Amino acid sequence: MDFNLPADLVAYLDELDRFIAREIKPLEEADDNIRFFDHRREWARTDFDNGGLPRHDWEVLLRKAKNLADAAGHLRFAIPKRYGGKDGSNLWMAVIREHFAAKGLGLHNDLQNEHSIVGNLPIVTMLDRYGRDDQKAMIDGSITGKYRITFGLTEPEHGSDATHMETRAVEATRDGVKGWVINGEKMWTTGMHVATHCALFARTSGNDGDARGITCFLVPAKAKGVKVEEYMWTFNMPTDHPRVSFTDVFVPDDALFGEIGRGLSLAQCFVHENRIRQAASSLGAVVYCINESVKYARERKPFGKALAENQAIQWPLVELATQAEMLRLLIRKTAWEMDQLTQAQVEHTLSDRVSMCNFWANRLCCEAADRAMQVHGGMGYSRHKPFEHIYRHHRRYRITEGSEEIQKRKVAGFLFGYMGAGKH
């Protein structure tokens, strides 16, 4: 087995680096935009007088960077060529995501909100695989910003357990139009402040705990009965994560997204693609923390002796570097295997490996950021270094992405044989 990266992938990384230097860095450095990435980042990004939402000028800057990347042919890399993409594979995306995150904070890639000049676009994959022709027609707009589709799965009382969701959709007819009436509540519906639609999951049949019987609907964000109840202030601000209620919301039959009763297949489609790439980004952040710590330890000479000469500095970084190398192999092997399989095959034979990558990458990133803060001393804990930002972001991932619960439950399901083939 050849573990070397393909020459064309290496060449593409070089092309991306040149694009960043030529077009993204100048934008980042113009008009004091660096305030969004230096020690002022949390205050610059957050509109504390407007519910803690992202500031408008921050989101405008991200859109400008995306537009530049789209014009250069990079933003849509991972999606099919028929939508202007390059059919980018999971393996290539994993390598690119690690490469970007290892550069540190910047307009080229920001882990806090999944911004990147090479887009992670799981909603496009959902629309392509499960949408009708009229829904697939939304794909281009979902990339350019015309449409913003949020993800309404998690609920206040059920967290990572989607099968016990209380949101219900019941068939109904209003003014001669056949459709559905939806009642329920969702949490962490990221991006609802600018959303045009919510991919809303509701039980339409079956019993609590059943995987079957959950259906997805594309609900207009401004539909009567849709209400943002509050925005949840989080470990790292700004917040665009609200609790949203749906009260007697009527949608016609054409709001159905995918098959009735098979909605969790759409959710899994979103989750698998997103989490392997998230794991790769976390690994890149680990590499950044290690590299910056090694560099600083060589330069810093308290009491006339470089920090790098102390085994108390060396050994923890050696362990982190070793674990990072092993994690890289697991992520790239898993991403490559995903490229060989259908989504159904991934769900039934590889889902545990995706979960392994996700929970270990998030954990390792927290450990690496914490170690970097310690190596850098007082400056490491200040916001003049990005380590606290990296730590808080990935600590949040460990909670909100379920990597300390649902991901391990999935691995256990494969390990003990009640999910997949029990092959491990």
CSV table of N, CA, C and O in Angstrom, one decimal, residues 155-269:
chain,number,residue,atom,x,y,z
A,155,GLU,N,-33.3,18.0,19.9
A,155,GLU,CA,-34.4,18.6,20.7
A,155,GLU,C,-34.0,18.9,22.1
A,155,GLU,O,-33.0,18.2,22.6
A,156,PRO,N,-34.6,19.8,22.8
A,156,PRO,CA,-34.2,20.2,24.1
A,156,PRO,C,-34.2,19.0,25.1
A,156,PRO,O,-33.3,18.9,26.0
A,157,GLU,N,-35.2,18.1,25.0
A,157,GLU,CA,-35.3,17.0,26.0
A,157,GLU,C,-34.6,15.7,25.6
A,157,GLU,O,-34.6,14.7,26.3
A,158,HIS,N,-34.0,15.7,24.4
A,158,HIS,CA,-33.5,14.4,23.9
A,158,HIS,C,-32.1,14.4,23.3
A,158,HIS,O,-31.5,13.4,23.0
A,159,GLY,N,-31.5,15.6,23.2
A,159,GLY,CA,-30.1,15.7,22.8
A,159,GLY,C,-29.8,14.9,21.6
A,159,GLY,O,-30.4,15.0,20.5
A,160,SER,N,-28.8,14.0,21.8
A,160,SER,CA,-28.3,13.2,20.7
A,160,SER,C,-29.2,12.0,20.3
A,160,SER,O,-29.0,11.4,19.3
A,161,ASP,N,-30.2,11.8,21.1
A,161,ASP,CA,-31.1,10.6,20.8
A,161,ASP,C,-32.3,11.1,19.9
A,161,ASP,O,-33.3,11.5,20.4
A,162,ALA,N,-32.1,11.1,18.6
A,162,ALA,CA,-33.1,11.6,17.7
A,162,ALA,C,-34.3,10.7,17.6
A,162,ALA,O,-35.4,11.1,17.3
A,163,THR,N,-34.2,9.4,18.0
A,163,THR,CA,-35.3,8.4,17.8
A,163,THR,C,-36.4,8.7,18.8
A,163,THR,O,-37.5,8.2,18.6
A,164,HIS,N,-36.1,9.4,19.8
A,164,HIS,CA,-37.2,9.7,20.8
A,164,HIS,C,-37.7,11.2,20.7
A,164,HIS,O,-38.3,11.7,21.6
A,165,MET,N,-37.5,11.8,19.5
A,165,MET,CA,-37.9,13.2,19.3
A,165,MET,C,-39.4,13.3,19.5
A,165,MET,O,-40.2,12.4,19.2
A,166,GLU,N,-39.8,14.4,20.0
A,166,GLU,CA,-41.2,14.7,20.3
A,166,GLU,C,-41.9,15.5,19.2
A,166,GLU,O,-43.1,15.7,19.2
A,167,THR,N,-41.1,16.1,18.3
A,167,THR,CA,-41.7,16.8,17.2
A,167,THR,C,-42.6,15.9,16.3
A,167,THR,O,-42.1,14.8,16.0
A,168,ARG,N,-43.8,16.3,16.1
A,168,ARG,CA,-44.7,15.4,15.3
A,168,ARG,C,-45.2,16.2,14.1
A,168,ARG,O,-45.4,17.4,14.1
A,169,ALA,N,-45.4,15.4,13.0
A,169,ALA,CA,-46.1,15.9,11.8
A,169,ALA,C,-47.2,15.0,11.5
A,169,ALA,O,-47.1,13.8,11.4
A,170,VAL,N,-48.4,15.7,11.3
A,170,VAL,CA,-49.7,14.9,11.0
A,170,VAL,C,-50.2,15.4,9.7
A,170,VAL,O,-50.3,16.6,9.4
A,171,GLU,N,-50.7,14.5,8.9
A,171,GLU,CA,-51.3,14.8,7.6
A,171,GLU,C,-52.5,15.7,7.8
A,171,GLU,O,-53.3,15.4,8.7
A,172,ALA,N,-52.7,16.7,7.0
A,172,ALA,CA,-53.8,17.6,7.1
A,172,ALA,C,-54.1,18.2,5.7
A,172,ALA,O,-53.2,18.2,4.8
A,173,THR,N,-55.3,18.8,5.6
A,173,THR,CA,-55.6,19.6,4.4
A,173,THR,C,-56.1,21.0,4.8
A,173,THR,O,-56.9,21.1,5.7
A,174,ARG,N,-55.5,22.0,4.2
A,174,ARG,CA,-55.9,23.4,4.5
A,174,ARG,C,-56.2,24.1,3.2
A,174,ARG,O,-55.3,24.1,2.3
A,175,ASP,N,-57.3,24.8,3.2
A,175,ASP,CA,-57.7,25.5,2.0
A,175,ASP,C,-57.6,24.7,0.7
A,175,ASP,O,-57.2,25.1,-0.3
A,176,GLY,N,-57.9,23.4,0.8
A,176,GLY,CA,-57.9,22.5,-0.3
A,176,GLY,C,-56.5,22.0,-0.6
A,176,GLY,O,-56.3,21.2,-1.6
A,177,VAL,N,-55.5,22.3,0.2
A,177,VAL,CA,-54.1,21.9,-0.1
A,177,VAL,C,-53.7,20.8,0.9
A,177,VAL,O,-53.8,20.9,2.1
A,178,LYS,N,-53.3,19.6,0.3
A,178,LYS,CA,-52.9,18.5,1.2
A,178,LYS,C,-51.5,18.8,1.7
A,178,LYS,O,-50.6,19.3,1.0
A,179,GLY,N,-51.3,18.5,3.0
A,179,GLY,CA,-49.9,18.7,3.6
A,179,GLY,C,-49.8,18.1,4.9
A,179,GLY,O,-50.5,17.1,5.2
A,180,TRP,N,-49.1,18.8,5.8
A,180,TRP,CA,-48.8,18.3,7.1
A,180,TRP,C,-48.8,19.5,8.1
A,180,TRP,O,-48.4,20.6,7.8
A,181,VAL,N,-49.2,19.2,9.3
A,181,VAL,CA,-49.2,20.2,10.4
A,181,VAL,C,-48.1,19.7,11.4
A,181,VAL,O,-48.1,18.5,11.9
A,182,ILE,N,-47.1,20.5,11.7
A,182,ILE,CA,-46.0,20.2,12.5
A,182,ILE,C,-46.0,20.9,13.8
A,182,ILE,O,-46.2,22.1,13.9
A,183,ASN,N,-45.7,20.2,14.9
A,183,ASN,CA,-45.6,20.8,16.2
A,183,ASN,C,-44.4,20.2,16.9
A,183,ASN,O,-44.2,19.0,16.9
A,184,GLY,N,-43.6,21.1,17.6
A,184,GLY,CA,-42.4,20.6,18.3
A,184,GLY,C,-41.4,21.7,18.5
A,184,GLY,O,-41.7,22.9,18.4
A,185,GLU,N,-40.3,21.3,19.0
A,185,GLU,CA,-39.2,22.2,19.3
A,185,GLU,C,-37.9,21.6,19.0
A,185,GLU,O,-37.6,20.4,19.2
A,186,LYS,N,-36.9,22.5,18.5
A,186,LYS,CA,-35.6,22.0,18.2
A,186,LYS,C,-34.6,22.9,18.9
A,186,LYS,O,-34.8,24.1,19.2
A,187,MET,N,-33.4,22.3,19.0
A,187,MET,CA,-32.2,23.1,19.7
A,187,MET,C,-31.1,23.1,18.7
A,187,MET,O,-30.9,22.2,17.9
A,188,TRP,N,-30.2,24.1,18.9
A,188,TRP,CA,-28.9,24.2,18.2
A,188,TRP,C,-29.2,24.2,16.6
A,188,TRP,O,-28.5,23.6,15.9
A,189,THR,N,-30.2,24.9,16.3
A,189,THR,CA,-30.6,25.0,14.8
A,189,THR,C,-29.7,26.1,14.2
A,189,THR,O,-30.2,27.2,13.9
A,190,THR,N,-28.5,25.8,14.0
A,190,THR,CA,-27.4,26.7,13.6
A,190,THR,C,-27.8,27.5,12.4
A,190,THR,O,-28.1,26.9,11.3
A,191,GLY,N,-27.7,28.8,12.4
A,191,GLY,CA,-27.9,29.7,11.3
A,191,GLY,C,-29.3,30.2,11.1
A,191,GLY,O,-29.6,30.7,10.0
A,192,MET,N,-30.2,29.9,12.0
A,192,MET,CA,-31.6,30.3,11.8
A,192,MET,C,-31.8,31.8,11.6
A,192,MET,O,-32.8,32.2,11.0
A,193,HIS,N,-30.9,32.6,12.1
A,193,HIS,CA,-31.0,34.1,12.0
A,193,HIS,C,-30.9,34.5,10.6
A,193,HIS,O,-31.4,35.6,10.2
A,194,VAL,N,-30.3,33.7,9.7
A,194,VAL,CA,-30.3,34.1,8.3
A,194,VAL,C,-30.9,33.0,7.4
A,194,VAL,O,-30.7,33.0,6.1
A,195,ALA,N,-31.6,32.1,8.0
A,195,ALA,CA,-32.1,30.9,7.2
A,195,ALA,C,-33.3,31.3,6.3
A,195,ALA,O,-34.1,32.2,6.6
A,196,THR,N,-33.4,30.6,5.2
A,196,THR,CA,-34.6,30.6,4.4
A,196,THR,C,-35.4,29.4,4.6
A,196,THR,O,-36.6,29.4,4.4
A,197,HIS,N,-34.8,28.3,5.0
A,197,HIS,CA,-35.5,27.0,5.3
A,197,HIS,C,-34.8,26.3,6.4
A,197,HIS,O,-33.7,26.5,6.7
A,198,CYS,N,-35.6,25.4,7.0
A,198,CYS,CA,-35.1,24.4,8.0
A,198,CYS,C,-35.4,23.0,7.5
A,198,CYS,O,-36.5,22.7,7.2
A,199,ALA,N,-34.3,22.2,7.4
A,199,ALA,CA,-34.5,20.8,7.2
A,199,ALA,C,-35.0,20.2,8.5
A,199,ALA,O,-34.2,19.8,9.4
A,200,LEU,N,-36.3,20.1,8.7
A,200,LEU,CA,-36.9,19.7,10.0
A,200,LEU,C,-37.3,18.3,10.0
A,200,LEU,O,-38.0,17.8,9.1
A,201,PHE,N,-36.8,17.6,11.1
A,201,PHE,CA,-37.1,16.2,11.2
A,201,PHE,C,-38.2,16.0,12.3
A,201,PHE,O,-38.2,16.6,13.3
A,202,ALA,N,-39.3,15.2,11.9
A,202,ALA,CA,-40.4,15.0,12.7
A,202,ALA,C,-40.9,13.6,12.6
A,202,ALA,O,-40.8,13.0,11.5
A,203,ARG,N,-41.5,13.1,13.7
A,203,ARG,CA,-42.0,11.7,13.6
A,203,ARG,C,-43.4,11.8,12.9
A,203,ARG,O,-44.3,12.6,13.3
A,204,THR,N,-43.6,10.9,11.9
A,204,THR,CA,-44.8,10.8,11.2
A,204,THR,C,-45.5,9.5,11.4
A,204,THR,O,-46.7,9.3,11.1
A,205,SER,N,-44.8,8.5,12.0
A,205,SER,CA,-45.4,7.2,12.3
A,205,SER,C,-44.5,6.5,13.2
A,205,SER,O,-43.4,6.9,13.5
A,206,GLY,N,-44.9,5.3,13.7
A,206,GLY,CA,-44.1,4.5,14.6
A,206,GLY,C,-44.1,4.9,16.0
A,206,GLY,O,-44.9,5.8,16.4
A,207,ASN,N,-43.2,4.3,16.8
A,207,ASN,CA,-43.2,4.6,18.2
A,207,ASN,C,-41.9,5.2,18.6
A,207,ASN,O,-40.9,5.1,17.9
A,208,ASP,N,-41.9,5.9,19.8
A,208,ASP,CA,-40.7,6.4,20.3
A,208,ASP,C,-39.6,5.4,20.3
A,208,ASP,O,-39.8,4.3,20.8
A,209,GLY,N,-38.4,5.8,19.9
A,209,GLY,CA,-37.3,4.8,19.8
A,209,GLY,C,-37.1,4.1,18.5
A,209,GLY,O,-36.0,3.6,18.2
A,210,ASP,N,-38.1,4.2,17.6
A,210,ASP,CA,-38.0,3.6,16.3
A,210,ASP,C,-37.2,4.4,15.4
A,210,ASP,O,-37.4,5.7,15.3
A,211,ALA,N,-36.3,3.8,14.6
A,211,ALA,CA,-35.5,4.6,13.6
A,211,ALA,C,-36.4,4.9,12.4
A,211,ALA,O,-36.3,6.0,11.8
A,212,ARG,N,-37.3,4.0,12.1
A,212,ARG,CA,-38.3,4.3,11.0
A,212,ARG,C,-39.4,5.2,11.5
A,212,ARG,O,-39.7,5.2,12.7
A,213,GLY,N,-40.0,5.9,10.6
A,213,GLY,CA,-41.2,6.7,11.0
A,213,GLY,C,-40.8,8.2,11.2
A,213,GLY,O,-41.7,9.0,11.6
A,214,ILE,N,-39.6,8.5,11.0
A,214,ILE,CA,-39.1,9.9,11.1
A,214,ILE,C,-39.0,10.5,9.7
A,214,ILE,O,-38.4,9.9,8.8
A,215,THR,N,-39.6,11.7,9.4
A,215,THR,CA,-39.6,12.2,8.1
A,215,THR,C,-39.0,13.6,8.1
A,215,THR,O,-39.1,14.3,9.1
A,216,CYS,N,-38.3,14.0,7.0
A,216,CYS,CA,-37.7,15.3,6.9
A,216,CYS,C,-38.6,16.2,6.0
A,216,CYS,O,-39.1,15.8,5.0
A,217,PHE,N,-38.7,17.5,6.4
A,217,PHE,CA,-39.4,18.5,5.7
A,217,PHE,C,-38.6,19.7,5.5
A,217,PHE,O,-37.8,20.1,6.4
A,218,LEU,N,-38.7,20.3,4.3
A,218,LEU,CA,-38.0,21.6,4.1
A,218,LEU,C,-39.1,22.7,4.5
A,218,LEU,O,-40.0,23.0,3.7
A,219,VAL,N,-38.9,23.2,5.6
A,219,VAL,CA,-39.9,24.2,6.2
A,219,VAL,C,-39.4,25.6,6.0
A,219,VAL,O,-38.3,25.9,6.4
A,220,PRO,N,-40.1,26.5,5.3
A,220,PRO,CA,-39.7,27.9,5.2
A,220,PRO,C,-39.4,28.5,6.6
A,220,PRO,O,-40.3,28.3,7.5
A,221,ALA,N,-38.3,29.2,6.7
A,221,ALA,CA,-38.0,29.8,8.0
A,221,ALA,C,-39.0,30.8,8.5
A,221,ALA,O,-39.2,31.0,9.7
A,222,LYS,N,-39.7,31.5,7.6
A,222,LYS,CA,-40.6,32.5,7.9
A,222,LYS,C,-42.1,32.0,7.9
A,222,LYS,O,-43.0,32.8,8.0
A,223,ALA,N,-42.3,30.7,7.9
A,223,ALA,CA,-43.6,30.1,7.9
A,223,ALA,C,-44.3,30.5,9.2
A,223,ALA,O,-43.7,30.6,10.3
A,224,LYS,N,-45.6,30.6,9.1
A,224,LYS,CA,-46.4,31.0,10.3
A,224,LYS,C,-46.3,29.9,11.3
A,224,LYS,O,-46.4,28.7,11.0
A,225,GLY,N,-46.0,30.2,12.6
A,225,GLY,CA,-45.8,29.3,13.6
A,225,GLY,C,-44.4,28.9,13.9
A,225,GLY,O,-44.1,28.2,14.9
A,226,VAL,N,-43.4,29.4,13.1
A,226,VAL,CA,-42.0,29.1,13.4
A,226,VAL,C,-41.5,30.3,14.2
A,226,VAL,O,-41.6,31.5,13.8
A,227,LYS,N,-40.9,30.0,15.3
A,227,LYS,CA,-40.4,31.1,16.2
A,227,LYS,C,-39.1,30.8,16.9
A,227,LYS,O,-38.9,29.7,17.5
A,228,VAL,N,-38.1,31.7,16.8
A,228,VAL,CA,-36.9,31.5,17.5
A,228,VAL,C,-37.1,32.0,18.9
A,228,VAL,O,-37.4,33.2,19.2
A,229,GLU,N,-37.1,31.1,19.9
A,229,GLU,CA,-37.4,31.3,21.3
A,229,GLU,C,-36.2,32.0,22.0
A,229,GLU,O,-36.4,32.9,22.8
A,230,GLU,N,-35.0,31.6,21.7
A,230,GLU,CA,-33.8,32.2,22.3
A,230,GLU,C,-32.6,31.7,21.6
A,230,GLU,O,-32.6,30.7,20.9
A,231,TYR,N,-31.5,32.5,21.7
A,231,TYR,CA,-30.2,32.1,21.2
A,231,TYR,C,-29.4,31.7,22.4
A,231,TYR,O,-29.3,32.4,23.3
A,232,MET,N,-28.8,30.5,22.2
A,232,MET,CA,-28.0,29.9,23.4
A,232,MET,C,-26.6,30.5,23.4
A,232,MET,O,-25.8,30.2,22.5
A,233,TRP,N,-26.3,31.3,24.4
A,233,TRP,CA,-24.9,31.8,24.5
A,233,TRP,C,-24.0,30.7,24.9
A,233,TRP,O,-24.3,29.9,25.8
A,234,THR,N,-22.9,30.6,24.3
A,234,THR,CA,-22.1,29.4,24.3
A,234,THR,C,-20.7,29.6,24.9
A,234,THR,O,-20.3,30.8,25.1
A,235,PHE,N,-19.9,28.5,25.0
A,235,PHE,CA,-18.6,28.5,25.5
A,235,PHE,C,-17.7,29.4,24.7
A,235,PHE,O,-16.8,30.1,25.2
A,236,ASN,N,-17.9,29.5,23.4
A,236,ASN,CA,-17.2,30.4,22.5
A,236,ASN,C,-18.3,31.2,21.7
A,236,ASN,O,-19.1,30.6,21.0
A,237,MET,N,-18.2,32.5,21.7
A,237,MET,CA,-19.2,33.3,21.0
A,237,MET,C,-18.6,33.8,19.7
A,237,MET,O,-17.3,33.8,19.6
A,238,PRO,N,-19.4,34.2,18.7
A,238,PRO,CA,-20.8,34.5,18.8
A,238,PRO,C,-21.6,33.3,18.8
A,238,PRO,O,-21.1,32.2,18.6
A,239,THR,N,-22.9,33.5,18.9
A,239,THR,CA,-23.9,32.3,18.9
A,239,THR,C,-24.8,32.5,17.7
A,239,THR,O,-25.3,33.6,17.5
A,240,ASP,N,-25.0,31.5,17.0
A,240,ASP,CA,-26.1,31.4,16.0
A,240,ASP,C,-26.9,30.1,16.2
A,240,ASP,O,-27.4,29.5,15.2
A,241,HIS,N,-26.9,29.7,17.4
A,241,HIS,CA,-27.5,28.4,17.8
A,241,HIS,C,-28.8,28.6,18.6
A,241,HIS,O,-28.7,28.7,19.9
A,242,PRO,N,-30.0,28.7,18.0
A,242,PRO,CA,-31.2,28.9,18.8
A,242,PRO,C,-32.0,27.7,19.2
A,242,PRO,O,-31.8,26.6,18.7
A,243,ARG,N,-32.9,28.0,20.1
A,243,ARG,CA,-34.0,27.0,20.3
A,243,ARG,C,-35.2,27.6,19.6
A,243,ARG,O,-35.5,28.7,19.7
A,244,VAL,N,-35.8,26.7,18.7
A,244,VAL,CA,-36.8,27.1,17.8
A,244,VAL,C,-38.1,26.3,18.1
A,244,VAL,O,-38.0,25.1,18.2
A,245,SER,N,-39.2,27.0,18.2
A,245,SER,CA,-40.5,26.3,18.3
A,245,SER,C,-41.2,26.3,17.0
A,245,SER,O,-41.1,27.2,16.2
A,246,PHE,N,-42.0,25.2,16.8
A,246,PHE,CA,-42.9,25.0,15.6
A,246,PHE,C,-44.3,24.7,16.1
A,246,PHE,O,-44.5,23.6,16.7
A,247,THR,N,-45.2,25.7,16.0
A,247,THR,CA,-46.5,25.6,16.5
A,247,THR,C,-47.5,25.6,15.4
A,247,THR,O,-47.7,26.6,14.7
A,248,ASP,N,-48.2,24.5,15.2
A,248,ASP,CA,-49.2,24.3,14.2
A,248,ASP,C,-48.7,24.9,12.8
A,248,ASP,O,-49.4,25.6,12.1
A,249,VAL,N,-47.5,24.5,12.5
A,249,VAL,CA,-46.9,24.9,11.2
A,249,VAL,C,-47.4,24.1,10.1
A,249,VAL,O,-47.2,22.8,10.1
A,250,PHE,N,-48.1,24.7,9.1
A,250,PHE,CA,-48.6,23.9,8.0
A,250,PHE,C,-47.7,24.0,6.8
A,250,PHE,O,-47.2,25.1,6.4
A,251,VAL,N,-47.3,22.8,6.2
A,251,VAL,CA,-46.5,22.8,5.0
A,251,VAL,C,-47.2,21.9,4.0
A,251,VAL,O,-47.8,20.9,4.4
A,252,PRO,N,-47.2,22.2,2.7
A,252,PRO,CA,-47.8,21.4,1.7
A,252,PRO,C,-47.0,20.1,1.5
A,252,PRO,O,-45.8,20.0,1.9
A,253,ASP,N,-47.5,19.2,0.7
A,253,ASP,CA,-46.8,17.9,0.5
A,253,ASP,C,-45.4,18.2,-0.2
A,253,ASP,O,-44.5,17.3,0.0
A,254,ASP,N,-45.3,19.2,-1.0
A,254,ASP,CA,-44.1,19.5,-1.7
A,254,ASP,C,-42.9,19.9,-0.7
A,254,ASP,O,-41.8,20.1,-1.2
A,255,ALA,N,-43.2,20.0,0.6
A,255,ALA,CA,-42.2,20.3,1.5
A,255,ALA,C,-41.5,19.0,2.0
A,255,ALA,O,-40.4,19.1,2.6
A,256,LEU,N,-42.0,17.9,1.6
A,256,LEU,CA,-41.4,16.6,1.9
A,256,LEU,C,-40.0,16.5,1.3
A,256,LEU,O,-39.8,16.8,0.1
A,257,PHE,N,-39.0,16.1,2.1
A,257,PHE,CA,-37.6,16.0,1.7
A,257,PHE,C,-37.2,14.6,1.9
A,257,PHE,O,-37.0,14.2,3.0
A,258,GLY,N,-37.1,13.8,0.8
A,258,GLY,CA,-36.8,12.4,0.9
A,258,GLY,C,-38.1,11.6,1.2
A,258,GLY,O,-39.2,12.1,1.1
A,259,GLU,N,-37.9,10.3,1.5
A,259,GLU,CA,-39.0,9.4,1.7
A,259,GLU,C,-39.7,9.6,3.0
A,259,GLU,O,-39.0,9.9,4.0
A,260,ILE,N,-41.0,9.4,3.0
A,260,ILE,CA,-41.8,9.5,4.3
A,260,ILE,C,-41.3,8.3,5.2
A,260,ILE,O,-41.2,7.2,4.7
A,261,GLY,N,-41.0,8.6,6.4
A,261,GLY,CA,-40.5,7.6,7.4
A,261,GLY,C,-39.1,7.2,7.3
A,261,GLY,O,-38.6,6.4,8.1
A,262,ARG,N,-38.3,7.8,6.3
A,262,ARG,CA,-36.9,7.4,6.2
A,262,ARG,C,-36.0,8.6,6.4
A,262,ARG,O,-34.9,8.7,5.8
A,263,GLY,N,-36.4,9.5,7.2
A,263,GLY,CA,-35.7,10.8,7.3
A,263,GLY,C,-34.3,10.6,7.9
A,263,GLY,O,-33.4,11.4,7.7
A,264,LEU,N,-34.1,9.6,8.8
A,264,LEU,CA,-32.8,9.5,9.4
A,264,LEU,C,-31.7,9.1,8.4
A,264,LEU,O,-30.5,9.4,8.7
A,265,SER,N,-32.1,8.6,7.3
A,265,SER,CA,-31.1,8.4,6.2
A,265,SER,C,-30.5,9.7,5.8
A,265,SER,O,-29.3,9.8,5.5
A,266,LEU,N,-31.3,10.8,5.7
A,266,LEU,CA,-30.8,12.1,5.3
A,266,LEU,C,-29.9,12.6,6.4
A,266,LEU,O,-28.8,13.2,6.1
A,267,ALA,N,-30.3,12.4,7.7
A,267,ALA,CA,-29.4,12.9,8.8
A,267,ALA,C,-28.1,12.2,8.8
A,267,ALA,O,-27.0,12.8,9.0
A,268,GLN,N,-28.1,10.9,8.5
A,268,GLN,CA,-26.8,10.1,8.5
A,268,GLN,C,-25.9,10.6,7.3
A,268,GLN,O,-24.7,10.7,7.4
A,269,CYS,N,-26.6,10.9,6.2
A,269,CYS,CA,-25.9,11.4,5.0
A,269,CYS,C,-25.1,12.7,5.4
A,269,CYS,O,-23.9,12.9,5.1
